[in-house]
Coordinates of N, CA and C in Angstrom, one line a residue:
M112 N 45.6 184.7 260.4 CA 45.1 184.6 261.7 C 46.0 185.3 262.7
G113 N 47.3 185.1 262.5 CA 48.3 185.7 263.4 C 48.2 187.2 263.4
K114 N 47.9 187.8 262.2 CA 47.7 189.3 262.1 C 46.5 189.7 263.0
I115 N 45.4 189.0 263.0 CA 44.2 189.3 263.7 C 44.5 189.2 265.2
V116 N 45.3 188.2 265.6 CA 45.6 188.1 267.0 C 46.5 189.3 267.5
E117 N 47.5 189.6 266.6 CA 48.3 190.8 266.9 C 47.5 192.1 267.1
M118 N 46.6 192.3 266.1 CA 45.8 193.5 266.2 C 44.9 193.5 267.5
N119 N 44.4 192.4 267.8 CA 43.6 192.2 269.0 C 44.4 192.6 270.3
E120 N 45.7 192.1 270.3 CA 46.5 192.4 271.4 C 46.8 193.9 271.5
R121 N 47.1 194.5 270.4 CA 47.4 195.9 270.4 C 46.1 196.7 270.9
T122 N 45.0 196.3 270.4 CA 43.7 197.0 270.8 C 43.5 196.9 272.3
T123 N 43.7 195.7 272.8 CA 43.5 195.4 274.2 C 44.5 196.3 275.1
A124 N 45.8 196.3 274.6 CA 46.8 197.1 275.3 C 46.4 198.6 275.3
S125 N 45.9 199.1 274.2 CA 45.5 200.5 274.1 C 44.3 200.8 275.0
C126 N 43.4 199.9 275.0 CA 42.2 200.1 275.9 C 42.6 200.1 277.4
E127 N 43.5 199.2 277.7 CA 44.0 199.1 279.1 C 44.7 200.4 279.5
S128 N 45.5 200.9 278.6 CA 46.2 202.2 278.8 C 45.3 203.3 279.1
I129 N 44.2 203.4 278.3 CA 43.3 204.5 278.4 C 42.6 204.3 279.8
A130 N 42.2 203.1 280.2 CA 41.5 202.9 281.4 C 42.4 203.2 282.6
R131 N 43.7 203.1 282.5 CA 44.6 203.4 283.6 C 44.9 204.8 283.8
R132 N 44.6 205.7 282.8 CA 44.9 207.1 282.9 C 44.2 207.7 284.1
E133 N 44.9 208.5 284.9 CA 44.3 209.1 286.0 C 43.7 210.4 285.6
D134 N 42.6 210.7 286.3 CA 41.9 212.0 286.1 C 42.4 213.0 287.1
N135 N 43.3 213.9 286.8 CA 43.9 214.8 287.7 C 43.2 216.1 287.8
S136 N 42.0 216.2 287.2 CA 41.3 217.5 287.2 C 40.4 217.7 288.4
G137 N 40.4 216.8 289.4 CA 39.5 216.9 290.5 C 38.1 216.5 290.2
C138 N 37.8 216.0 289.1 CA 36.5 215.6 288.7 C 36.5 214.1 288.5
S139 N 37.4 213.4 289.1 CA 37.3 211.9 289.0 C 36.1 211.4 289.7
I140 N 35.6 210.2 289.4 CA 34.5 209.7 290.1 C 34.8 209.5 291.6
K141 N 36.0 209.1 291.9 CA 36.3 209.0 293.3 C 36.3 210.3 294.0
D142 N 36.8 211.4 293.4 CA 36.7 212.7 294.1 C 35.3 213.2 294.3
V143 N 34.5 213.1 293.2 CA 33.1 213.5 293.3 C 32.3 212.7 294.3
M144 N 32.5 211.4 294.3 CA 31.7 210.6 295.2 C 32.1 210.9 296.7
A145 N 33.3 211.3 296.9 CA 33.7 211.8 298.3 C 32.9 213.0 298.6
L146 N 32.8 213.9 297.7 CA 32.0 215.1 298.0 C 30.5 214.8 298.2
V147 N 30.0 213.8 297.5 CA 28.6 213.3 297.6 C 28.4 212.9 299.1
K148 N 29.3 212.1 299.6 CA 29.2 211.7 301.0 C 29.3 212.8 302.0
E149 N 30.2 213.8 301.7 CA 30.4 214.9 302.6 C 29.2 215.8 302.7
C150 N 28.4 215.8 301.6 CA 27.2 216.7 301.6 C 26.0 216.0 302.3
G151 N 26.2 214.8 302.7 CA 25.1 214.1 303.4 C 24.5 213.0 302.6
A152 N 24.9 212.8 301.4 CA 24.3 211.7 300.6 C 25.1 210.4 300.8
V153 N 24.9 209.8 302.0 CA 25.6 208.6 302.4 C 25.0 207.4 301.7
P154 N 25.8 206.3 301.6 CA 25.2 205.1 301.0 C 23.9 204.7 301.6
S155 N 23.1 204.2 300.7 CA 21.7 203.8 300.9 C 20.7 204.9 300.8
T156 N 21.1 206.1 300.5 CA 20.2 207.2 300.3 C 19.9 207.3 298.8
N157 N 18.8 207.9 298.4 CA 18.4 208.1 297.0 C 19.5 209.0 296.3
E158 N 19.9 210.0 297.1 CA 20.9 210.9 296.5 C 22.2 210.2 296.2
N159 N 22.7 209.3 297.0 CA 23.9 208.6 296.8 C 23.7 207.7 295.6
F160 N 22.6 207.0 295.5 CA 22.3 206.1 294.4 C 22.3 206.8 293.1
I161 N 21.6 208.0 293.0 CA 21.5 208.7 291.8 C 22.9 209.2 291.4
A162 N 23.7 209.6 292.4 CA 25.1 210.0 292.1 C 25.9 208.9 291.4
S163 N 25.7 207.7 291.9 CA 26.5 206.6 291.4 C 26.1 206.3 289.9
I164 N 24.9 206.7 289.5 CA 24.4 206.5 288.1 C 24.9 207.7 287.3
V165 N 24.6 208.9 287.7 CA 24.9 210.1 286.8 C 26.3 210.4 286.7
F166 N 27.1 210.2 287.8 CA 28.5 210.6 287.7 C 29.4 209.7 287.0
T167 N 28.9 208.7 286.2 CA 29.7 208.0 285.3 C 29.9 208.9 284.1
K168 N 29.1 210.0 283.9 CA 29.3 210.9 282.9 C 30.1 212.2 283.4
R169 N 31.1 212.5 282.7 CA 32.0 213.6 283.1 C 31.3 214.9 283.2
A170 N 30.4 215.2 282.2 CA 29.7 216.4 282.2 C 28.9 216.6 283.5
E171 N 28.2 215.5 284.0 CA 27.5 215.6 285.2 C 28.4 215.9 286.4
R172 N 29.5 215.3 286.4 CA 30.5 215.5 287.5 C 30.9 217.0 287.5
E173 N 31.2 217.5 286.3 CA 31.6 218.9 286.2 C 30.6 219.9 286.7
I174 N 29.3 219.6 286.4 CA 28.2 220.5 286.8 C 28.2 220.4 288.4
F175 N 28.2 219.2 288.9 CA 28.2 219.1 290.4 C 29.3 219.8 291.1
M176 N 30.5 219.8 290.4 CA 31.7 220.5 291.0 C 31.6 222.0 291.0
T177 N 30.7 222.6 290.2 CA 30.5 224.0 290.2 C 29.7 224.5 291.4
L178 N 29.0 223.6 292.1 CA 28.2 223.9 293.3 C 29.1 224.1 294.4
E179 N 28.9 225.1 295.2 CA 29.9 225.5 296.2 C 29.7 225.0 297.6
T180 N 28.4 224.7 298.0 CA 28.2 224.3 299.4 C 27.6 222.9 299.4
H181 N 27.7 222.3 300.6 CA 27.2 221.0 300.8 C 25.7 221.0 300.6
E182 N 25.0 222.1 301.0 CA 23.6 222.2 300.9 C 23.2 222.3 299.4
E183 N 23.9 223.0 298.6 CA 23.6 223.1 297.2 C 23.8 221.8 296.5
R184 N 24.9 221.1 296.9 CA 25.1 219.7 296.3 C 24.0 218.7 296.6
F185 N 23.7 218.7 297.9 CA 22.6 217.8 298.3 C 21.3 218.1 297.6
E186 N 21.0 219.4 297.5 CA 19.7 219.8 296.9 C 19.7 219.4 295.4
W187 N 20.9 219.5 294.7 CA 21.0 219.2 293.3 C 20.8 217.7 293.2
L188 N 21.4 216.9 294.0 CA 21.2 215.4 294.0 C 19.7 215.0 294.2
T189 N 19.1 215.7 295.2 CA 17.7 215.4 295.4 C 16.8 215.7 294.2
R190 N 17.1 216.9 293.6 CA 16.3 217.3 292.4 C 16.6 216.3 291.3
K191 N 17.8 216.0 291.1 CA 18.2 215.0 290.0 C 17.5 213.7 290.2
H192 N 17.4 213.2 291.4 CA 16.7 212.0 291.7 C 15.2 212.1 291.4
E193 N 14.6 213.2 291.8 CA 13.2 213.4 291.6 C 12.9 213.5 290.1
W194 N 13.8 214.3 289.4 CA 13.6 214.4 287.9 C 13.7 213.1 287.2
M195 N 14.7 212.3 287.5 CA 14.9 211.1 286.9 C 13.8 210.1 287.2
T196 N 13.3 210.1 288.4 CA 12.2 209.2 288.8 C 10.9 209.6 288.1
R197 N 10.7 210.9 288.1 CA 9.4 211.4 287.5 C 9.4 211.2 285.9
N198 N 10.6 211.3 285.3 CA 10.7 211.2 283.9 C 11.1 209.8 283.4
D199 N 11.2 208.9 284.4 CA 11.6 207.5 284.1 C 12.6 207.4 283.0
V200 N 13.8 207.9 283.2 CA 14.8 208.0 282.1 C 15.4 206.6 281.8
S201 N 15.0 205.5 282.5 CA 15.5 204.2 282.2 C 14.9 203.6 280.9
K202 N 13.8 204.2 280.4 CA 13.1 203.7 279.2 C 13.8 204.2 277.9

């Protein structure tokens, strides 16, 4: 039983260490959500809501970061929301 407890403690410590790592690539959720707001997708808009869902995935954040203007970013978010709503990806 003591060995199981020890292994559990190590696993927990390892998971916490991974969770604390900072993303210095400029693609952190915090960085990307700041750009979401800057492009006009403020809280309570469909675009902001969809960003909060899709940007939990790093690949989605990286795609968004390739867009160069506020207009391109807002349009991408609008289309992403429309696509996800039309295709009901929650099923």
